[in-house]
PDB file of C-alpha atoms and ligand atoms in Angstrom:
ATOM      1  CA  UNK A  16     -12.192  46.181   1.381  1.00 49.00           C
ATOM      2  CA  UNK A  17      -8.898  44.451   1.931  1.00 51.00           C
ATOM      3  CA  UNK A  18      -6.693  46.137   4.502  1.00 58.00           C
ATOM      4  CA  UNK A  19      -2.927  46.027   4.719  1.00 55.00           C
ATOM      5  CA  UNK A  20      -2.870  43.022   7.035  1.00 54.00           C
ATOM      6  CA  UNK A  21      -5.239  41.241   4.644  1.00 54.00           C
ATOM      7  CA  UNK A  22      -2.843  41.837   1.741  1.00 53.00           C
ATOM      8  CA  UNK A  23       0.126  40.622   3.689  1.00 52.00           C
ATOM      9  CA  UNK A  24      -1.623  37.415   4.711  1.00 54.00           C
ATOM     10  CA  UNK A  25      -2.791  36.816   1.116  1.00 52.00           C
ATOM     11  CA  UNK A  26       0.788  37.172  -0.105  1.00 51.00           C
ATOM     12  CA  UNK A  27       1.857  34.885   2.721  1.00 51.00           C
ATOM     13  CA  UNK A  28      -0.685  32.261   1.689  1.00 52.00           C
ATOM     14  CA  UNK A  29       0.411  32.513  -1.930  1.00 50.00           C
ATOM     15  CA  UNK A  30       4.010  31.875  -0.985  1.00 49.00           C
ATOM     16  CA  UNK A  31       3.001  29.017   1.241  1.00 50.00           C
ATOM     17  CA  UNK A  32       1.225  27.491  -1.741  1.00 47.00           C
ATOM     18  CA  UNK A  33       4.350  27.772  -3.880  1.00 46.00           C
ATOM     19  CA  UNK A  34       6.543  26.155  -1.249  1.00 50.00           C
ATOM     20  CA  UNK A  35       4.801  22.848  -1.840  1.00 53.00           C
ATOM     21  CA  UNK A  36       7.056  21.629  -4.620  1.00 66.00           C
ATOM     22  CA  UNK A  37       4.991  18.542  -5.165  1.00 84.00           C
ATOM     23  CA  UNK A  38       3.067  15.808  -3.411  1.00 93.00           C
ATOM     24  CA  UNK A  39       2.279  12.191  -4.248  1.00 94.00           C
ATOM     25  CA  UNK A  40      -0.143  11.593  -7.118  1.00 95.00           C
ATOM     26  CA  UNK A  41      -3.312   9.667  -7.097  1.00 95.00           C
ATOM     27  CA  UNK A  42      -2.555   6.234  -8.587  1.00 96.00           C
ATOM     28  CA  UNK A  43      -5.078   6.563 -11.412  1.00 95.00           C
ATOM     29  CA  UNK A  44      -3.951  10.084 -12.326  1.00 95.00           C
ATOM     30  CA  UNK A  45      -0.384   8.829 -12.513  1.00 96.00           C
ATOM     31  CA  UNK A  46      -1.188   5.693 -14.523  1.00 96.00           C
ATOM     32  CA  UNK A  47      -4.258   6.886 -16.483  1.00 94.00           C
ATOM     33  CA  UNK A  48      -4.515   3.790 -18.670  1.00 93.00           C
ATOM     34  CA  UNK A  49      -5.536   1.616 -15.690  1.00 96.00           C
ATOM     35  CA  UNK A  50      -8.626   3.723 -15.014  1.00 90.00           C
ATOM     36  CA  UNK A  51     -11.380   1.189 -15.717  1.00 93.00           C
ATOM     37  CA  UNK A  52      -9.289  -1.867 -15.007  1.00 97.00           C
ATOM     38  CA  UNK A  53      -7.100  -1.544 -11.918  1.00 98.00           C
ATOM     39  CA  UNK A  54      -5.804  -5.085 -12.453  1.00 97.00           C
ATOM     40  CA  UNK A  55      -3.656  -3.585 -15.225  1.00 97.00           C
ATOM     41  CA  UNK A  56      -1.426  -2.046 -12.570  1.00 98.00           C
ATOM     42  CA  UNK A  57       1.607  -4.333 -12.460  1.00 97.00           C
ATOM     43  CA  UNK A  58       3.460  -5.169  -9.251  1.00 97.00           C
ATOM     44  CA  UNK A  59       6.822  -6.320  -8.022  1.00 96.00           C
ATOM     45  CA  UNK A  60       6.290  -7.927  -4.627  1.00 93.00           C
ATOM     46  CA  UNK A  61       8.700  -7.931  -1.649  1.00 95.00           C
ATOM     47  CA  UNK A  62      11.407  -5.816  -3.256  1.00 98.00           C
ATOM     48  CA  UNK A  63      13.518  -5.961  -0.125  1.00 98.00           C
ATOM     49  CA  UNK A  64      17.110  -6.041  -1.357  1.00 97.00           C
ATOM     50  CA  UNK A  65      19.276  -3.778  -3.455  1.00 98.00           C
ATOM     51  CA  UNK A  66      19.796  -6.182  -6.333  1.00 98.00           C
ATOM     52  CA  UNK A  67      16.112  -6.957  -6.754  1.00 98.00           C
ATOM     53  CA  UNK A  68      15.342  -3.235  -6.641  1.00 98.00           C
ATOM     54  CA  UNK A  69      17.735  -2.621  -9.554  1.00 98.00           C
ATOM     55  CA  UNK A  70      16.190  -5.474 -11.496  1.00 98.00           C
ATOM     56  CA  UNK A  71      12.693  -4.071 -10.968  1.00 98.00           C
ATOM     57  CA  UNK A  72      13.716  -0.517 -11.860  1.00 97.00           C
ATOM     58  CA  UNK A  73      15.082  -1.692 -15.184  1.00 95.00           C
ATOM     59  CA  UNK A  74      11.823  -3.407 -16.121  1.00 95.00           C
ATOM     60  CA  UNK A  75       8.329  -2.152 -16.910  1.00 94.00           C
ATOM     61  CA  UNK A  76       6.673  -2.951 -13.543  1.00 96.00           C
ATOM     62  CA  UNK A  77       4.563   0.000 -12.336  1.00 97.00           C
ATOM     63  CA  UNK A  78       4.339  -0.483  -8.541  1.00 98.00           C
ATOM     64  CA  UNK A  79       7.102  -1.575  -6.175  1.00 98.00           C
ATOM     65  CA  UNK A  80       5.852  -3.298  -3.026  1.00 97.00           C
ATOM     66  CA  UNK A  81       8.343  -3.643  -0.192  1.00 98.00           C
ATOM     67  CA  UNK A  82       8.474  -4.448   3.527  1.00 98.00           C
ATOM     68  CA  UNK A  83      10.067  -2.389   6.247  1.00 98.00           C
ATOM     69  CA  UNK A  84      11.440  -3.756   9.514  1.00 98.00           C
ATOM     70  CA  UNK A  85      13.370  -2.232  12.351  1.00 98.00           C
ATOM     71  CA  UNK A  86      16.824  -3.716  11.806  1.00 98.00           C
ATOM     72  CA  UNK A  87      20.367  -2.985  10.808  1.00 98.00           C
ATOM     73  CA  UNK A  88      22.374  -2.752   7.621  1.00 98.00           C
ATOM     74  CA  UNK A  89      24.830  -5.604   7.160  1.00 96.00           C
ATOM     75  CA  UNK A  90      27.717  -3.122   6.982  1.00 94.00           C
ATOM     76  CA  UNK A  91      26.448  -0.921   9.850  1.00 95.00           C
ATOM     77  CA  UNK A  92      25.443  -3.396  12.588  1.00 95.00           C
ATOM     78  CA  UNK A  93      25.250  -0.946  15.473  1.00 96.00           C
ATOM     79  CA  UNK A  94      22.691   1.419  13.932  1.00 96.00           C
ATOM     80  CA  UNK A  95      19.100   0.272  14.446  1.00 97.00           C
ATOM     81  CA  UNK A  96      16.973   1.887  11.725  1.00 98.00           C
ATOM     82  CA  UNK A  97      14.149   1.219   9.229  1.00 98.00           C
ATOM     83  CA  UNK A  98      15.550  -1.240   6.687  1.00 98.00           C
ATOM     84  CA  UNK A  99      13.987  -3.245   3.884  1.00 98.00           C
ATOM     85  CA  UNK A 100      13.103  -6.800   4.855  1.00 98.00           C
ATOM     86  CA  UNK A 101      10.372  -9.199   5.887  1.00 95.00           C
ATOM     87  CA  UNK A 102      10.244 -10.804   9.337  1.00 92.00           C
ATOM     88  CA  UNK A 103      11.992 -12.879  10.580  1.00 93.00           C
ATOM     89  CA  UNK A 104      14.816 -10.982   8.799  1.00 94.00           C
ATOM     90  CA  UNK A 105      16.628  -8.465  11.024  1.00 96.00           C
ATOM     91  CA  UNK A 106      19.299  -7.227   8.644  1.00 97.00           C
ATOM     92  CA  UNK A 107      19.288  -5.887   5.112  1.00 97.00           C
ATOM     93  CA  UNK A 108      21.612  -4.538   2.461  1.00 97.00           C
ATOM     94  CA  UNK A 109      19.407  -1.476   1.936  1.00 98.00           C
ATOM     95  CA  UNK A 110      17.770   0.981   4.328  1.00 98.00           C
ATOM     96  CA  UNK A 111      14.380   2.594   3.760  1.00 98.00           C
ATOM     97  CA  UNK A 112      16.149   5.886   3.214  1.00 97.00           C
ATOM     98  CA  UNK A 113      18.455   4.428   0.539  1.00 97.00           C
ATOM     99  CA  UNK A 114      15.588   2.536  -1.078  1.00 98.00           C
ATOM    100  CA  UNK A 115      13.461   5.661  -1.491  1.00 97.00           C
ATOM    101  CA  UNK A 116      16.434   7.743  -2.565  1.00 95.00           C
ATOM    102  CA  UNK A 117      17.203   5.259  -5.341  1.00 97.00           C
ATOM    103  CA  UNK A 118      13.588   5.231  -6.580  1.00 97.00           C
ATOM    104  CA  UNK A 119      13.452   9.048  -6.516  1.00 95.00           C
ATOM    105  CA  UNK A 120      16.653   9.222  -8.487  1.00 95.00           C
ATOM    106  CA  UNK A 121      15.353   6.700 -11.000  1.00 97.00           C
ATOM    107  CA  UNK A 122      11.976   8.429 -11.395  1.00 96.00           C
ATOM    108  CA  UNK A 123      13.613  11.824 -11.912  1.00 94.00           C
ATOM    109  CA  UNK A 124      15.928  10.499 -14.583  1.00 94.00           C
ATOM    110  CA  UNK A 125      13.610   8.262 -16.536  1.00 89.00           C
ATOM    111  CA  UNK A 126      11.042   9.467 -19.017  1.00 83.00           C
ATOM    112  CA  UNK A 127       9.313   6.113 -19.369  1.00 83.00           C
ATOM    113  CA  UNK A 128       8.261   3.483 -16.831  1.00 90.00           C
ATOM    114  CA  UNK A 129       8.197   5.622 -13.690  1.00 95.00           C
ATOM    115  CA  UNK A 130       7.301   3.641 -10.571  1.00 97.00           C
ATOM    116  CA  UNK A 131       5.036   4.059  -7.574  1.00 98.00           C
ATOM    117  CA  UNK A 132       5.716   2.519  -4.153  1.00 98.00           C
ATOM    118  CA  UNK A 133       3.766   0.607  -1.556  1.00 98.00           C
ATOM    119  CA  UNK A 134       5.500   0.551   1.809  1.00 98.00           C
ATOM    120  CA  UNK A 135       4.450  -2.295   4.093  1.00 98.00           C
ATOM    121  CA  UNK A 136       5.374  -1.471   7.693  1.00 98.00           C
ATOM    122  CA  UNK A 137       5.802  -4.528   9.890  1.00 97.00           C
ATOM    123  CA  UNK A 138       5.584  -2.888  13.326  1.00 97.00           C
ATOM    124  CA  UNK A 139       4.364   0.337  14.882  1.00 98.00           C
ATOM    125  CA  UNK A 140       7.905   1.008  16.144  1.00 98.00           C
ATOM    126  CA  UNK A 141       9.429   0.958  12.670  1.00 98.00           C
ATOM    127  CA  UNK A 142       6.536   2.983  11.251  1.00 98.00           C
ATOM    128  CA  UNK A 143       6.948   5.737  13.828  1.00 98.00           C
ATOM    129  CA  UNK A 144      10.718   5.741  13.304  1.00 98.00           C
ATOM    130  CA  UNK A 145      10.069   6.167   9.564  1.00 98.00           C
ATOM    131  CA  UNK A 146       7.767   9.175   9.868  1.00 98.00           C
ATOM    132  CA  UNK A 147      10.514  11.733   9.262  1.00 97.00           C
ATOM    133  CA  UNK A 148      11.505   9.807   6.120  1.00 96.00           C
ATOM    134  CA  UNK A 149       7.885   9.723   4.946  1.00 95.00           C
ATOM    135  CA  UNK A 150       7.603  13.451   5.651  1.00 95.00           C
ATOM    136  CA  UNK A 151      10.538  14.155   3.341  1.00 93.00           C
ATOM    137  CA  UNK A 152       9.250  11.748   0.690  1.00 93.00           C
ATOM    138  CA  UNK A 153       5.857  13.392   0.808  1.00 93.00           C
ATOM    139  CA  UNK A 154       7.264  16.784  -0.054  1.00 93.00           C
ATOM    140  CA  UNK A 155       9.609  15.587  -2.773  1.00 92.00           C
ATOM    141  CA  UNK A 156       7.808  13.128  -4.972  1.00 93.00           C
ATOM    142  CA  UNK A 157       4.914  13.183  -7.403  1.00 92.00           C
ATOM    143  CA  UNK A 158       4.520   9.442  -7.880  1.00 95.00           C
ATOM    144  CA  UNK A 159       1.978   7.301  -5.982  1.00 97.00           C
ATOM    145  CA  UNK A 160       2.865   6.390  -2.397  1.00 97.00           C
ATOM    146  CA  UNK A 161       0.884   3.734  -0.576  1.00 98.00           C
ATOM    147  CA  UNK A 162       1.301   3.242   3.172  1.00 98.00           C
ATOM    148  CA  UNK A 163       0.373  -0.217   4.369  1.00 98.00           C
ATOM    149  CA  UNK A 164       0.102  -2.091   7.649  1.00 98.00           C
ATOM    150  CA  UNK A 165      -1.886  -5.008   8.991  1.00 98.00           C
ATOM    151  CA  UNK A 166      -3.740  -3.200  11.754  1.00 98.00           C
ATOM    152  CA  UNK A 167      -6.305  -5.798  12.846  1.00 97.00           C
ATOM    153  CA  UNK A 168      -6.175  -9.486  13.758  1.00 95.00           C
ATOM    154  CA  UNK A 169      -7.489 -11.615  10.918  1.00 94.00           C
ATOM    155  CA  UNK A 170      -7.929 -15.115   9.505  1.00 93.00           C
ATOM    156  CA  UNK A 171      -7.225 -17.799  10.330  1.00 86.00           C
ATOM    157  CA  UNK A 172      -6.607 -17.043  14.021  1.00 78.00           C
ATOM    158  CA  UNK A 173      -3.343 -15.415  13.059  1.00 79.00           C
ATOM    159  CA  UNK A 174      -1.112 -14.981  16.093  1.00 82.00           C
ATOM    160  CA  UNK A 175       0.952 -12.256  14.414  1.00 86.00           C
ATOM    161  CA  UNK A 176       0.652  -9.066  16.439  1.00 92.00           C
ATOM    162  CA  UNK A 177      -1.125  -6.389  14.395  1.00 96.00           C
ATOM    163  CA  UNK A 178       0.387  -2.938  14.037  1.00 98.00           C
ATOM    164  CA  UNK A 179      -1.304  -0.612  16.575  1.00 98.00           C
ATOM    165  CA  UNK A 180      -4.244   0.746  14.566  1.00 98.00           C
ATOM    166  CA  UNK A 181      -4.783   4.155  16.128  1.00 98.00           C
ATOM    167  CA  UNK A 182      -1.096   5.026  16.273  1.00 98.00           C
ATOM    168  CA  UNK A 183      -0.668   3.948  12.654  1.00 98.00           C
ATOM    169  CA  UNK A 184      -3.688   5.927  11.434  1.00 98.00           C
ATOM    170  CA  UNK A 185      -2.676   8.969  13.460  1.00 98.00           C
ATOM    171  CA  UNK A 186       0.861   8.810  12.048  1.00 98.00           C
ATOM    172  CA  UNK A 187      -0.341   8.463   8.456  1.00 98.00           C
ATOM    173  CA  UNK A 188      -3.114  11.056   8.868  1.00 97.00           C
ATOM    174  CA  UNK A 189      -1.185  14.151   7.730  1.00 96.00           C
ATOM    175  CA  UNK A 190      -0.261  12.522   4.413  1.00 96.00           C
ATOM    176  CA  UNK A 191      -3.617  13.017   2.780  1.00 95.00           C
ATOM    177  CA  UNK A 192      -2.406  12.312  -0.764  1.00 95.00           C
ATOM    178  CA  UNK A 193      -1.057   8.878   0.059  1.00 97.00           C
ATOM    179  CA  UNK A 194      -3.135   5.761  -0.395  1.00 98.00           C
ATOM    180  CA  UNK A 195      -3.820   4.170   2.927  1.00 98.00           C
ATOM    181  CA  UNK A 196      -3.700   0.392   2.797  1.00 98.00           C
ATOM    182  CA  UNK A 197      -5.061  -1.214   5.947  1.00 98.00           C
ATOM    183  CA  UNK A 198      -5.302  -4.951   6.325  1.00 98.00           C
ATOM    184  CA  UNK A 199      -5.650  -7.877   8.667  1.00 97.00           C
ATOM    185  CA  UNK A 200      -2.953 -10.247   9.848  1.00 96.00           C
ATOM    186  CA  UNK A 201      -3.301 -13.654   8.215  1.00 95.00           C
ATOM    187  CA  UNK A 202      -2.230 -17.199   8.831  1.00 92.00           C
ATOM    188  CA  UNK A 203      -2.628 -19.115   5.594  1.00 90.00           C
ATOM    189  CA  UNK A 204      -0.714 -21.253   3.136  1.00 85.00           C
ATOM    190  CA  UNK A 205       1.021 -24.590   3.520  1.00 85.00           C
ATOM    191  CA  UNK A 206      -1.460 -26.933   5.187  1.00 85.00           C
ATOM    192  CA  UNK A 207      -3.899 -24.105   5.846  1.00 88.00           C
ATOM    193  CA  UNK A 208      -6.150 -23.865   2.816  1.00 86.00           C
ATOM    194  CA  UNK A 209      -9.423 -22.729   4.363  1.00 88.00           C
ATOM    195  CA  UNK A 210     -10.586 -19.549   6.022  1.00 93.00           C
ATOM    196  CA  UNK A 211     -12.682 -16.452   5.499  1.00 96.00           C
ATOM    197  CA  UNK A 212     -12.667 -12.810   6.502  1.00 97.00           C
ATOM    198  CA  UNK A 213     -15.485 -12.881   9.069  1.00 97.00           C
ATOM    199  CA  UNK A 214     -18.112 -10.161   9.290  1.00 97.00           C
ATOM    200  CA  UNK A 215     -16.719  -9.228  12.736  1.00 97.00           C
ATOM    201  CA  UNK A 216     -13.258  -8.693  11.249  1.00 97.00           C
ATOM    202  CA  UNK A 217     -14.662  -6.675   8.340  1.00 98.00           C
ATOM    203  CA  UNK A 218     -16.927  -4.535  10.539  1.00 98.00           C
ATOM    204  CA  UNK A 219     -14.077  -3.836  12.912  1.00 98.00           C
ATOM    205  CA  UNK A 220     -12.092  -2.360  10.022  1.00 98.00           C
ATOM    206  CA  UNK A 221     -14.908   0.024   9.122  1.00 98.00           C
ATOM    207  CA  UNK A 222     -15.336   1.217  12.707  1.00 98.00           C
ATOM    208  CA  UNK A 223     -11.570   1.566  13.195  1.00 98.00           C
ATOM    209  CA  UNK A 224     -11.297   3.850  10.140  1.00 98.00           C
ATOM    210  CA  UNK A 225     -14.332   5.863  11.258  1.00 97.00           C
ATOM    211  CA  UNK A 226     -13.211   6.169  14.888  1.00 97.00           C
ATOM    212  CA  UNK A 227      -9.816   7.460  13.782  1.00 97.00           C
ATOM    213  CA  UNK A 228     -11.228  10.064  11.373  1.00 96.00           C
ATOM    214  CA  UNK A 229      -9.390   8.708   8.332  1.00 97.00           C
ATOM    215  CA  UNK A 230      -9.478  11.119   5.376  1.00 95.00           C
ATOM    216  CA  UNK A 231      -7.344   9.332   2.772  1.00 95.00           C
ATOM    217  CA  UNK A 232      -8.386   6.996   0.034  1.00 97.00           C
ATOM    218  CA  UNK A 233      -8.271   3.477   1.380  1.00 98.00           C
ATOM    219  CA  UNK A 234      -7.496   0.106  -0.131  1.00 98.00           C
ATOM    220  CA  UNK A 235      -7.996  -3.125   1.803  1.00 98.00           C
ATOM    221  CA  UNK A 236      -5.252  -5.669   1.172  1.00 98.00           C
ATOM    222  CA  UNK A 237      -6.787  -9.153   1.234  1.00 98.00           C
ATOM    223  CA  UNK A 238      -5.055 -12.485   0.770  1.00 97.00           C
ATOM    224  CA  UNK A 239      -6.293 -14.143  -2.424  1.00 97.00           C
ATOM    225  CA  UNK A 240      -6.954 -17.622  -1.010  1.00 97.00           C
ATOM    226  CA  UNK A 241      -9.024 -16.239   1.877  1.00 97.00           C
ATOM    227  CA  UNK A 242     -10.678 -13.458  -0.145  1.00 98.00           C
ATOM    228  CA  UNK A 243     -11.942 -16.074  -2.594  1.00 98.00           C
ATOM    229  CA  UNK A 244     -14.027 -17.532   0.270  1.00 97.00           C
ATOM    230  CA  UNK A 245     -15.303 -14.166   1.489  1.00 97.00           C
ATOM    231  CA  UNK A 246     -17.176 -12.721  -1.486  1.00 98.00           C
ATOM    232  CA  UNK A 247     -20.360 -11.515   0.233  1.00 98.00           C
ATOM    233  CA  UNK A 248     -18.520  -9.878   3.111  1.00 98.00           C
ATOM    234  CA  UNK A 249     -15.983  -8.111   0.908  1.00 98.00           C
ATOM    235  CA  UNK A 250     -18.644  -6.788  -1.448  1.00 98.00           C
ATOM    236  CA  UNK A 251     -20.511  -5.426   1.560  1.00 98.00           C
ATOM    237  CA  UNK A 252     -17.287  -3.870   2.888  1.00 98.00           C
ATOM    238  CA  UNK A 253     -16.734  -2.029  -0.398  1.00 98.00           C
ATOM    239  CA  UNK A 254     -20.358  -0.871  -0.498  1.00 97.00           C
ATOM    240  CA  UNK A 255     -20.133   0.540   3.013  1.00 97.00           C
ATOM    241  CA  UNK A 256     -16.860   2.360   2.456  1.00 97.00           C
ATOM    242  CA  UNK A 257     -16.762   3.400  -1.204  1.00 96.00           C
ATOM    243  CA  UNK A 258     -18.346   6.829  -0.869  1.00 96.00           C
ATOM    244  CA  UNK A 259     -16.281   7.874   2.130  1.00 97.00           C
ATOM    245  CA  UNK A 260     -12.897   6.342   1.225  1.00 97.00           C
ATOM    246  CA  UNK A 261     -13.176   5.650  -2.522  1.00 97.00           C
ATOM    247  CA  UNK A 262     -12.276   2.175  -1.329  1.00 98.00           C
ATOM    248  CA  UNK A 263     -10.772  -0.688  -3.309  1.00 98.00           C
ATOM    249  CA  UNK A 264      -9.421  -4.150  -2.575  1.00 98.00           C
ATOM    250  CA  UNK A 265      -5.813  -5.100  -3.229  1.00 98.00           C
ATOM    251  CA  UNK A 266      -5.755  -8.838  -3.682  1.00 98.00           C
ATOM    252  CA  UNK A 267      -2.315 -10.247  -2.854  1.00 96.00           C
ATOM    253  CA  UNK A 268      -1.017 -13.759  -2.499  1.00 94.00           C
ATOM    254  CA  UNK A 269       2.068 -15.521  -1.250  1.00 91.00           C
ATOM    255  CA  UNK A 270       3.948 -17.932  -3.452  1.00 89.00           C
ATOM    256  CA  UNK A 271       2.403 -21.374  -2.996  1.00 90.00           C
ATOM    257  CA  UNK A 272      -0.856 -20.263  -1.305  1.00 94.00           C
ATOM    258  CA  UNK A 273      -3.827 -22.369  -2.318  1.00 95.00           C
ATOM    259  CA  UNK A 274      -6.303 -20.188  -4.238  1.00 96.00           C
ATOM    260  CA  UNK A 275      -9.710 -21.253  -5.536  1.00 97.00           C
ATOM    261  CA  UNK A 276      -9.411 -19.518  -8.904  1.00 97.00           C
ATOM    262  CA  UNK A 277     -13.092 -19.747  -9.879  1.00 97.00           C
ATOM    263  CA  UNK A 278     -14.234 -18.168  -6.615  1.00 98.00           C
ATOM    264  CA  UNK A 279     -11.566 -15.475  -6.815  1.00 98.00           C
ATOM    265  CA  UNK A 280     -12.612 -14.622 -10.343  1.00 98.00           C
ATOM    266  CA  UNK A 281     -16.245 -14.318  -9.274  1.00 98.00           C
ATOM    267  CA  UNK A 282     -15.234 -11.939  -6.475  1.00 98.00           C
ATOM    268  CA  UNK A 283     -13.196  -9.783  -8.856  1.00 98.00           C
ATOM    269  CA  UNK A 284     -15.876  -9.566 -11.520  1.00 97.00           C
ATOM    270  CA  UNK A 285     -18.656  -8.840  -9.026  1.00 97.00           C
ATOM    271  CA  UNK A 286     -16.692  -6.072  -7.337  1.00 97.00           C
ATOM    272  CA  UNK A 287     -15.710  -4.732 -10.754  1.00 97.00           C
ATOM    273  CA  UNK A 288     -12.281  -4.319 -12.359  1.00 97.00           C
ATOM    274  CA  UNK A 289     -12.365  -0.644 -11.365  1.00 97.00           C
ATOM    275  CA  UNK A 290     -12.304  -1.627  -7.667  1.00 97.00           C
ATOM    276  CA  UNK A 291      -9.646  -4.358  -7.588  1.00 98.00           C
ATOM    277  CA  UNK A 292      -5.865  -4.074  -7.578  1.00 98.00           C
ATOM    278  CA  UNK A 293      -4.173  -7.402  -8.154  1.00 97.00           C
ATOM    279  CA  UNK A 294      -0.731  -8.155  -6.722  1.00 95.00           C
ATOM    280  CA  UNK A 295      -0.486 -11.931  -7.122  1.00 96.00           C
ATOM    281  CA  UNK A 296       2.129 -14.324  -8.531  1.00 94.00           C
ATOM    282  CA  UNK A 297       1.936 -14.923 -12.268  1.00 93.00           C
ATOM    283  CA  UNK A 298       0.613 -18.495 -11.786  1.00 93.00           C
ATOM    284  CA  UNK A 299      -2.509 -16.994 -10.222  1.00 95.00           C
ATOM    285  CA  UNK A 300      -3.059 -14.062 -12.590  1.00 95.00           C
ATOM    286  CA  UNK A 301      -2.478 -16.273 -15.657  1.00 95.00           C
ATOM    287  CA  UNK A 302      -5.353 -18.511 -14.628  1.00 96.00           C
ATOM    288  CA  UNK A 303      -7.852 -15.716 -14.045  1.00 96.00           C
ATOM    289  CA  UNK A 304      -8.516 -14.680 -17.680  1.00 95.00           C
ATOM    290  CA  UNK A 305     -10.117 -11.385 -16.724  1.00 93.00           C
ATOM    291  CA  UNK A 306     -10.886 -10.456 -20.324  1.00 86.00           C
ATOM    292  CA  UNK A 307     -14.127 -12.428 -20.266  1.00 63.00           C
TER     293      UNK A 307
HETATM  294  C1  NAG B  23      -8.047  -6.073 -17.438  1.00 54.51           C
HETATM  295  O1  NAG B  23      -6.644  -6.132 -17.311  1.00 54.51           O
HETATM  296  C2  NAG B  23      -6.106  -7.431 -17.303  1.00 54.51           C
HETATM  297  C3  NAG B  23      -4.624  -7.300 -16.984  1.00 54.51           C
HETATM  298  O2  NAG B  23      -3.975  -6.528 -17.940  1.00 54.51           O
HETATM  299  C4  NAG B  23      -6.377  -8.078 -18.658  1.00 54.51           C
HETATM  300  O3  NAG B  23      -5.882  -9.409 -18.645  1.00 54.51           O
HETATM  301  C5  NAG B  23      -7.877  -8.121 -18.892  1.00 54.51           C
HETATM  302  O4  NAG B  23      -8.115  -8.605 -20.183  1.00 54.51           O
HETATM  303  C6  NAG B  23      -8.469  -6.713 -18.749  1.00 54.51           C
HETATM  304  N1  NAG B  23      -9.918  -6.859 -18.814  1.00 54.51           N
HETATM  305  C7  NAG B  23     -10.704  -5.977 -19.417  1.00 54.51           C
HETATM  306  C8  NAG B  23     -12.161  -6.313 -19.442  1.00 54.51           C
HETATM  307  O5  NAG B  23     -10.285  -4.937 -19.902  1.00 54.51           O
END
């Protein structure tokens, strides 16, 4: 029999439930037509300035990928804050706060072509300074939110300092409905046209996620040119992590990176189109012919 205190706490719980206005959606629930073919999700990459953001919002792109650095706004040079930009940039014409506000506004007003976001944090400092912004975002939006950082050192002997893995995973932990995107630093492109994700690098990712009690869905961002040379390892990585993290790969590429298209296509088809997001320049996707 339920006593008075029991009733009160039930009512309390009910109200608590109603206070959650919304939370980010799962990517496939939000874009149901990509279900069996995640490569249908379309991307705008490095949307790090206000004008490009407007251009992307007015088009039919589904996911907005953008980088966040600790820097200043051009018209507010004394206020160090999370702003949109890719290192070595240190200034921007749009802050993370303004960027997300604009996307929220757009998504609330539009009835077609709503967008999701992938936020690529370039340092642990800027990520931790963004947590209160993420907290607010998390409670206000129903579109997909991906939180990305390169948390482990990767190919080919990249000297870029990874984002501190345990601090990043701890910070992102409470946001269980976001997609966690955890990758490796890379040094590739230009003269560097060879390299693979080694089994040590791949295994370290699995143990890092396990050791930090990750609960979210996870996608592994991998650089197309290097991923193309790492088929066996990446297939094994997905096998080991798919039941726990519903894991996927997000294949990305920088403009001008050398990519062995045949090998990349083999990787994609062997993993399956339901396990691969594809955020690559049009020159690369046009050559893949994933219909066959
Ligand atoms: C998967 O989606 C891509 C991108 O839209 C398309 O080119 C390809 O034909 C699709 N493949 C299948 C088998 O549906």
